Coordinates of C-alpha atoms in Angstrom, one line a residue:
M1 CA 0.0 0.0 0.0
R2 CA 1.7 3.2 -1.2
A3 CA 0.1 5.5 1.4
S4 CA 1.5 3.4 4.2
E5 CA 4.9 3.3 2.6
D6 CA 4.9 7.1 2.4
L7 CA 4.0 7.3 6.1
V8 CA 6.8 4.9 7.0
E9 CA 9.2 7.0 5.0
Q10 CA 8.1 10.1 7.0
L11 CA 8.7 8.2 10.2
R12 CA 12.2 7.2 9.0
K13 CA 13.0 10.8 8.3
R14 CA 11.9 11.9 11.8
L15 CA 13.5 9.0 13.8
G16 CA 16.3 7.8 11.6
S17 CA 17.1 4.1 11.0
T18 CA 18.1 3.4 14.6
F19 CA 15.4 4.1 17.2
T20 CA 13.7 2.4 20.1
L21 CA 10.0 1.6 20.6
E22 CA 9.9 4.2 23.3
E23 CA 11.1 6.9 20.9
L24 CA 8.5 5.7 18.4
A25 CA 5.8 5.8 21.0
D26 CA 6.8 9.3 22.1
L27 CA 6.5 10.5 18.5
Y28 CA 3.1 8.8 18.2
A29 CA 1.8 10.4 21.4
S30 CA 3.1 13.8 20.5
S31 CA 1.9 13.9 16.9
P32 CA -1.8 13.8 16.8
D33 CA -1.7 15.9 13.6
F34 CA 1.1 13.9 12.1
T35 CA -0.9 13.3 8.9
S36 CA -4.3 13.9 7.5
D37 CA -4.6 10.2 6.6
P38 CA -7.1 8.0 8.4
A39 CA -6.1 6.9 11.9
W40 CA -6.1 3.2 10.8
L41 CA -3.5 4.0 8.1
L42 CA -1.3 5.9 10.6
D43 CA -1.6 3.0 13.1
A44 CA -0.6 0.6 10.4
A45 CA 2.5 2.6 9.4
F46 CA 3.6 3.0 13.1
G47 CA 3.0 -0.8 13.6
R48 CA 5.0 -1.6 10.5
Y49 CA 7.9 0.7 11.5
A50 CA 7.9 -0.6 15.1
R51 CA 9.2 -3.9 13.7
E52 CA 12.4 -2.1 12.8
A53 CA 13.1 -0.7 16.3
A54 CA 16.3 -1.7 17.9
D55 CA 14.5 -3.2 20.9
Y56 CA 11.7 -5.0 19.0
A57 CA 11.4 -8.7 19.6
G58 CA 8.4 -10.1 17.8
G59 CA 5.8 -8.3 19.8
R60 CA 7.7 -7.6 23.0
R61 CA 10.4 -5.2 23.9
L62 CA 14.0 -6.5 24.3
S63 CA 15.7 -5.8 27.6
D64 CA 18.9 -3.8 27.5
S65 CA 21.0 -6.9 27.9
E66 CA 19.2 -8.7 25.1
R67 CA 19.7 -5.6 22.8
V68 CA 23.5 -5.6 23.5
G69 CA 23.7 -9.3 22.6
R70 CA 21.7 -8.7 19.4
A71 CA 24.0 -5.9 18.1

């Protein structure tokens, strides 16, 4: 879906390629007017981009020690 890809690219520009789930959540919480796209599309883009977070582990957050071992 092109619209979702565009939103993911906007997230990448704001957060960069290395980020944590906390940073992504902070952006989500502080950006109610992030886009004029429907909320479900924005949620989908954030969910998709969350999978690229440094501390993402298939639906749970990695601990700091797990993240170090993963790098």
